[in-house]
Coordinates of C-alpha atoms in Angstrom, one line a residue:
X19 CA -22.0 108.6 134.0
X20 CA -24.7 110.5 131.9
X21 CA -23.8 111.6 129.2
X22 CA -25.6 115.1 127.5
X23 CA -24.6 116.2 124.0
X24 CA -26.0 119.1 122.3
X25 CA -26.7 122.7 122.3
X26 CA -25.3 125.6 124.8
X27 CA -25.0 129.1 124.0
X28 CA -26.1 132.5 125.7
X29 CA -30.1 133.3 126.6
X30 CA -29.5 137.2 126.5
X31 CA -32.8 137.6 128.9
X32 CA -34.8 140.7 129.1
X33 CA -34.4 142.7 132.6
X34 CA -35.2 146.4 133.2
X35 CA -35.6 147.6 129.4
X36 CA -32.3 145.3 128.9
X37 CA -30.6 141.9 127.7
X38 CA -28.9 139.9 130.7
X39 CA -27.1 137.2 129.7
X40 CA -27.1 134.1 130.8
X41 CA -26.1 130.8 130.0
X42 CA -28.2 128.2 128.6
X43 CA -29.6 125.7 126.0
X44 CA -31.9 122.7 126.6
X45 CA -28.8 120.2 126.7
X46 CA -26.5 122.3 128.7
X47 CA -29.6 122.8 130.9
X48 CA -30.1 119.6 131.3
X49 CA -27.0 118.8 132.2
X50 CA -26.1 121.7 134.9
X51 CA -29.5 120.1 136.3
X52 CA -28.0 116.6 136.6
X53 CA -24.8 118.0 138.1
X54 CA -26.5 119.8 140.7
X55 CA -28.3 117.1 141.6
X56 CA -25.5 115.0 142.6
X57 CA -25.1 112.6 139.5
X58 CA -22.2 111.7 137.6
X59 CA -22.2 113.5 134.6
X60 CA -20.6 114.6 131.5
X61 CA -21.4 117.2 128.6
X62 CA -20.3 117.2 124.9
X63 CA -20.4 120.3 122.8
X64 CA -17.8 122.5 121.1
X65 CA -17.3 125.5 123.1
X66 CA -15.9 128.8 121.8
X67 CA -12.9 130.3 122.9
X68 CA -14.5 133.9 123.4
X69 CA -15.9 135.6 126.6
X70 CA -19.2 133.9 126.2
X71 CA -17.1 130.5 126.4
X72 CA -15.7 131.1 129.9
X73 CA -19.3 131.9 131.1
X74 CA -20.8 128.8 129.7
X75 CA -17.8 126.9 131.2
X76 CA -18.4 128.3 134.8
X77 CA -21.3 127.0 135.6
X78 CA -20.6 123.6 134.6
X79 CA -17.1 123.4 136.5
X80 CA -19.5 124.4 139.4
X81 CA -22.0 122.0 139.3
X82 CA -19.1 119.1 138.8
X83 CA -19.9 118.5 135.0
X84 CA -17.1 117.0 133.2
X85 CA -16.4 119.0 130.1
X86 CA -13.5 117.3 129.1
X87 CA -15.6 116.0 125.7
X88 CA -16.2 119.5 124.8
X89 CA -14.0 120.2 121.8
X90 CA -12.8 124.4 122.2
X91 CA -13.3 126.3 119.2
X92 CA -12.5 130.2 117.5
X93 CA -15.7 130.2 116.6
X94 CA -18.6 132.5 117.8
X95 CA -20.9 131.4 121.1
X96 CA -24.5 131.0 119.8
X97 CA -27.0 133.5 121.5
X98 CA -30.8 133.5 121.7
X99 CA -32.4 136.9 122.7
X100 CA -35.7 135.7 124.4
X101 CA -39.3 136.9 124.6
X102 CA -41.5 136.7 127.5
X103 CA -44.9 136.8 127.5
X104 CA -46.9 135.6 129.9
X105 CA -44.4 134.3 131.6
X106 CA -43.2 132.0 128.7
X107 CA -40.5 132.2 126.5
X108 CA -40.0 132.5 123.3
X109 CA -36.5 132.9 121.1
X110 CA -34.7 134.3 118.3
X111 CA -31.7 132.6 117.5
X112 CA -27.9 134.0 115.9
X113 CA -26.4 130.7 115.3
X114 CA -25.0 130.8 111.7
X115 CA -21.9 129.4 111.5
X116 CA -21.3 129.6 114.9
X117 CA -18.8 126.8 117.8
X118 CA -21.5 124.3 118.1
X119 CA -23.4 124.3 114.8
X120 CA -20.5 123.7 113.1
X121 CA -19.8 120.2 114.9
X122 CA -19.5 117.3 112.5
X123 CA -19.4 113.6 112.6
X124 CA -15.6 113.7 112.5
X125 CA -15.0 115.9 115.4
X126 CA -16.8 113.6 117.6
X127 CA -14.5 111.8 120.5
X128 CA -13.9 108.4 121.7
X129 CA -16.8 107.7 124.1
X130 CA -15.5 106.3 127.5
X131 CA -16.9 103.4 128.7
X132 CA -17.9 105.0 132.1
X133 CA -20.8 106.4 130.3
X134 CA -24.0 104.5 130.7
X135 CA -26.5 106.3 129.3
X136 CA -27.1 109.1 126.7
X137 CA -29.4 112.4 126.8
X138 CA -29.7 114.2 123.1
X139 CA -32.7 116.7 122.1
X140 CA -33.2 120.2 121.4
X141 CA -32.1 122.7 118.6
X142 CA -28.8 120.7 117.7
X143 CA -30.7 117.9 115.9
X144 CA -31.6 120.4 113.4
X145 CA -29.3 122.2 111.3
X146 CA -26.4 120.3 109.6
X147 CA -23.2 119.5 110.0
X148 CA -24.0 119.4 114.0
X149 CA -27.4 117.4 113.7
X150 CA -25.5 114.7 111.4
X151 CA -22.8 114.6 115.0
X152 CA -25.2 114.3 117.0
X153 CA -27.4 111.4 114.9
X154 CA -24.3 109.5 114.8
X155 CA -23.2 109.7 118.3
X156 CA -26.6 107.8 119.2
X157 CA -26.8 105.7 116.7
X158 CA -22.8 104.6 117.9
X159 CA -24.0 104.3 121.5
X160 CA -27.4 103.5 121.6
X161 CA -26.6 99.3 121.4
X162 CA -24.8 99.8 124.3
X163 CA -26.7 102.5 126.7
X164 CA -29.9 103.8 127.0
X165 CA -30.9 107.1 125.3
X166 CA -33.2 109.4 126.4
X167 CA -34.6 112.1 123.7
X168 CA -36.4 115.3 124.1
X169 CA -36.9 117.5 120.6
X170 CA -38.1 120.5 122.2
X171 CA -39.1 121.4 118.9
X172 CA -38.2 125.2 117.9
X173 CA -40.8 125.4 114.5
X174 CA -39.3 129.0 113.6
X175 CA -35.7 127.2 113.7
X176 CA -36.6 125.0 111.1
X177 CA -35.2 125.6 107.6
X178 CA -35.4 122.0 106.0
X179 CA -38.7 120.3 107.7
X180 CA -38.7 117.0 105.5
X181 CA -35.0 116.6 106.6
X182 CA -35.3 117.4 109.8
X183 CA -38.6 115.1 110.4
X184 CA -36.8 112.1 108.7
X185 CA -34.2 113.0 111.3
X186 CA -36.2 112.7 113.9
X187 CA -37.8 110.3 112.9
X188 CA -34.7 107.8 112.6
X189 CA -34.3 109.0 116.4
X190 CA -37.1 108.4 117.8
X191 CA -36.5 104.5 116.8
X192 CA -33.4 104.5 118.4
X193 CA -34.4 106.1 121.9
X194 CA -35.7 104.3 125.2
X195 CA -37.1 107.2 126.7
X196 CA -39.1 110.5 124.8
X197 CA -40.1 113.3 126.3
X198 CA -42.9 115.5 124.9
X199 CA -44.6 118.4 125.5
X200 CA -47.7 119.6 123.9
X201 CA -46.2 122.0 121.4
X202 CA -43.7 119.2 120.2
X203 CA -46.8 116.8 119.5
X204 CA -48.8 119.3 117.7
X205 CA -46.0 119.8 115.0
X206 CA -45.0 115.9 115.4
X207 CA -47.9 114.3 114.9
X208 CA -51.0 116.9 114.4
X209 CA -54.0 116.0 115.2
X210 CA -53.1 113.2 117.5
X211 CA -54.2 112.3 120.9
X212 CA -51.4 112.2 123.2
X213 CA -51.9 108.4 124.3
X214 CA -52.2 107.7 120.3
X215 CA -48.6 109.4 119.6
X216 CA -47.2 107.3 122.6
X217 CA -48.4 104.3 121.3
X218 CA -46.9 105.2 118.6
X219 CA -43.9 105.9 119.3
X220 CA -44.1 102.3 122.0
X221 CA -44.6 100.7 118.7
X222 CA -41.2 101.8 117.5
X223 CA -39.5 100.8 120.3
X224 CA -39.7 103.6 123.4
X225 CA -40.0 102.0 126.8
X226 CA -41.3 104.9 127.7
X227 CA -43.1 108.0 127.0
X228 CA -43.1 111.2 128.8
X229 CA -46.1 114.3 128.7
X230 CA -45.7 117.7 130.6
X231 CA -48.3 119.8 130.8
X232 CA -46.6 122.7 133.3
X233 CA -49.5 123.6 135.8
X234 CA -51.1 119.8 134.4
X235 CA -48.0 117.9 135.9
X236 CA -46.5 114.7 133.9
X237 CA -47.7 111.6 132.7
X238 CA -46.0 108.3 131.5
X239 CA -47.0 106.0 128.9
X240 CA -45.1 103.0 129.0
X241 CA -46.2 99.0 128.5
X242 CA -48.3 99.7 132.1
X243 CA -51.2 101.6 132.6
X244 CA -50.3 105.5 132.2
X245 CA -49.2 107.0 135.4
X246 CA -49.5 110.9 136.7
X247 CA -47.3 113.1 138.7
X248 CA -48.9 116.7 139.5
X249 CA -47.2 119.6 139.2
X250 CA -45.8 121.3 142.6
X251 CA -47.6 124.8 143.0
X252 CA -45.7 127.7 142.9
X253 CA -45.2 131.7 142.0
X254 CA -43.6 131.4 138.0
X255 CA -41.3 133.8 137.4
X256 CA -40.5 132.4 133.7
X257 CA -40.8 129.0 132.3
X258 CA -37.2 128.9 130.9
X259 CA -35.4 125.4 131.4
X260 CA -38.7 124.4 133.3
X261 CA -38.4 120.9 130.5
X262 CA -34.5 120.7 130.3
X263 CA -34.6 120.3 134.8
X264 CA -37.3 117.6 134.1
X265 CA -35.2 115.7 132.2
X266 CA -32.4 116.1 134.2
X267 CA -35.5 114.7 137.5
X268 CA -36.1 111.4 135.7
X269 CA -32.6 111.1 134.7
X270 CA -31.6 111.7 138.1
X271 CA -34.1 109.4 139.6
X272 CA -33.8 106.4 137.1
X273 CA -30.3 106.3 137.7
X274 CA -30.3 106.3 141.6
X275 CA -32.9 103.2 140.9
X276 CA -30.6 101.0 138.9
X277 CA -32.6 102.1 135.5
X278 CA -30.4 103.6 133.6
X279 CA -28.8 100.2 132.0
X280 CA -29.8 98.6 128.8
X281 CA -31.7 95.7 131.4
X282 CA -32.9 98.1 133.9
X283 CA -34.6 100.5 130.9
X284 CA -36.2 97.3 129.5
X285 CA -37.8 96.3 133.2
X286 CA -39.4 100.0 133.8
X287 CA -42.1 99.7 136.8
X288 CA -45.0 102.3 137.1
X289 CA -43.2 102.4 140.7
X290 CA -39.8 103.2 139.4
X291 CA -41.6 105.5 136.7
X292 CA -43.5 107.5 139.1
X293 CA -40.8 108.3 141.3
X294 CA -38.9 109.8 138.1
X295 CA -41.8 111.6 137.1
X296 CA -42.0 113.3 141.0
X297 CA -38.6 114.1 141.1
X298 CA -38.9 115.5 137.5
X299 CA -41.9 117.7 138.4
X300 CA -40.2 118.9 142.2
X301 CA -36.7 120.2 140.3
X302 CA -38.7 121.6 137.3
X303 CA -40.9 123.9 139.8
X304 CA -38.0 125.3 141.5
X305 CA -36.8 126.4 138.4
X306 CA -40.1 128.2 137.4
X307 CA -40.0 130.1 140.4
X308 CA -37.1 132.1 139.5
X309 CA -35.9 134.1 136.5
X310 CA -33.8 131.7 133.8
X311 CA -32.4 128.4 133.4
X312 CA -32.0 128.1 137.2
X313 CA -31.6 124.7 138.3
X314 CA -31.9 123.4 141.9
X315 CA -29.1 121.9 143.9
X316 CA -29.8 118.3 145.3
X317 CA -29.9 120.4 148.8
X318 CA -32.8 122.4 147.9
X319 CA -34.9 119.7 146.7
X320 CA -34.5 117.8 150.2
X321 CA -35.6 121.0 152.0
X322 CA -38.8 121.3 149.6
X323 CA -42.2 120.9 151.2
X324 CA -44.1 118.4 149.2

């Protein structure tokens, strides 16, 4: 079982002069994802007791996530009121004290051993106490599963940047697979090349390291030559959880190989990598193609032309 813990709350989404909510958050994004697709997968994050709650609940019950890690809480859902332009988005987040932010280290649950692999990332690793949870929740399972980490860096979210790169920074030595676009290497490293950060970042211990470039496809860096996956063509109707249904592609893929194991993440294959990176690409152009985080079902991904 894959495990994803970290952020959801409510994109309030701009339709017809209004806000339409909808529920979201890279984690909980990813995670929907990984349901629809057909794997075995839970989700840990406080969720609030109030009307936003039920709506973030819903969709997981739906795609057969297991919530029962999620701690309830009286406190407020997070919402982020997003921006398009150009078809990407862009967010303002009311998260101040709010269900998830407030997660510490204590609340964190007894881990069952059915899960075999981790996925962390987004705006969660920032702010205390729920950054701290989530930090230590890796560094408790990461001896005994792989973890996959994507920062989806949110600069304008950023109060403390020394604490939160230091952060990071421990992170990134603990995770077998990192995910980068080109906005999170430009505040990670700036100045770098890409194949320069993912040495880098090799060097600390990654098996491997992911690029998306959107219209450019995705690339992985690993101990092998780097290996390429174009991006499937079609009409974008917003880029929102375009990254988090990548994720949730390789996840899905390296786990239907056998990868997702503490041996099978330290034997990665360009063969076994490239298939992830196809899959990854494929669910993530579905979801461009229509409005919000909108992942597809393991059905629709069978019907779609190549």
């Amino acid at each position: 079982m894959i495990l994803c813990a970290g952020e959801s709350l409510i994109d309030m989404v701009p339709e017809a002069g209004r806000y339409r909510p909808l529920a979201g958050g890279a984690v909980y994004n990813t995670a929907i994802a990984l349901g629809r697709l057909g794997m075995p997968t839970a989700y840990l994050w406080p969720i609030s007791r109030d009307g936003f709650g039920q709506d973030l609940l819903r969709p997981l019950a739906e795609a057969g996530v297991d919530t029962t890690l999620c701690p309830r809480s009286d406190r407020l859902t997070t919402l982020a009121f997003v921006t398009l332009t150009g078809g990407e988005a862009r967010y303002a987040f009311y998260d101040e004290g709010s269900a998830g932010r407030m997660l510490s280290p204590a609340d964190l649950p007894e881990i069952p051993p059915e899960v075999s692999a981790l996925f962390i990332g987004g705006i969660s690793l920032v702010p205390d106490p729920c950054g701290a949870a989530i930090e230590a929740l890796a560094q408790r399972l990461a001896p005994r599963v792989p973890v996959m980490l994507d920062p989806n860096i949110r600069p304008f979210f950023i109060q403390d940047e020394a604490a939160y790169r230091a952060r990071l920074d421990r992170l990134l030595a603990l995770a077998d697979i990192v995910k980068l676009s080109a906005d999170d290497l430009d505040w990670l490293m700036p100045g770098a090349s890409f194949a320069e950060a993912a040495a880098a970042l090799l060097d600390k211990g990654a098996q491997a390291v992911l690029q998306t470039g959107g219209a450019e496809g995705a690339t992985a860096h690993s101990r092998h030559a780097p290996i390429s996956a174009p991006a499937t063509r079609v009409e974008v109707a917003d880029t929102i959880g375009a990254g988090d249904t990548f994720n949730a592609g390789v996840l899905a893929s390296l786990h239907r190989a056998g990868a997702l194991t503490r041996k099978g993440i330290a034997a990665l294959d360009p063969e076994t990598l490239g298939q992830a990176l196809t899959l990854g690409t494929r669910a993530a152009a579905i979801t461009v193609s229509r409005p919000g985080a909108d992942p597809p079902w393991a059905r629709e991904l069978d019907t779609m032309q190549p």
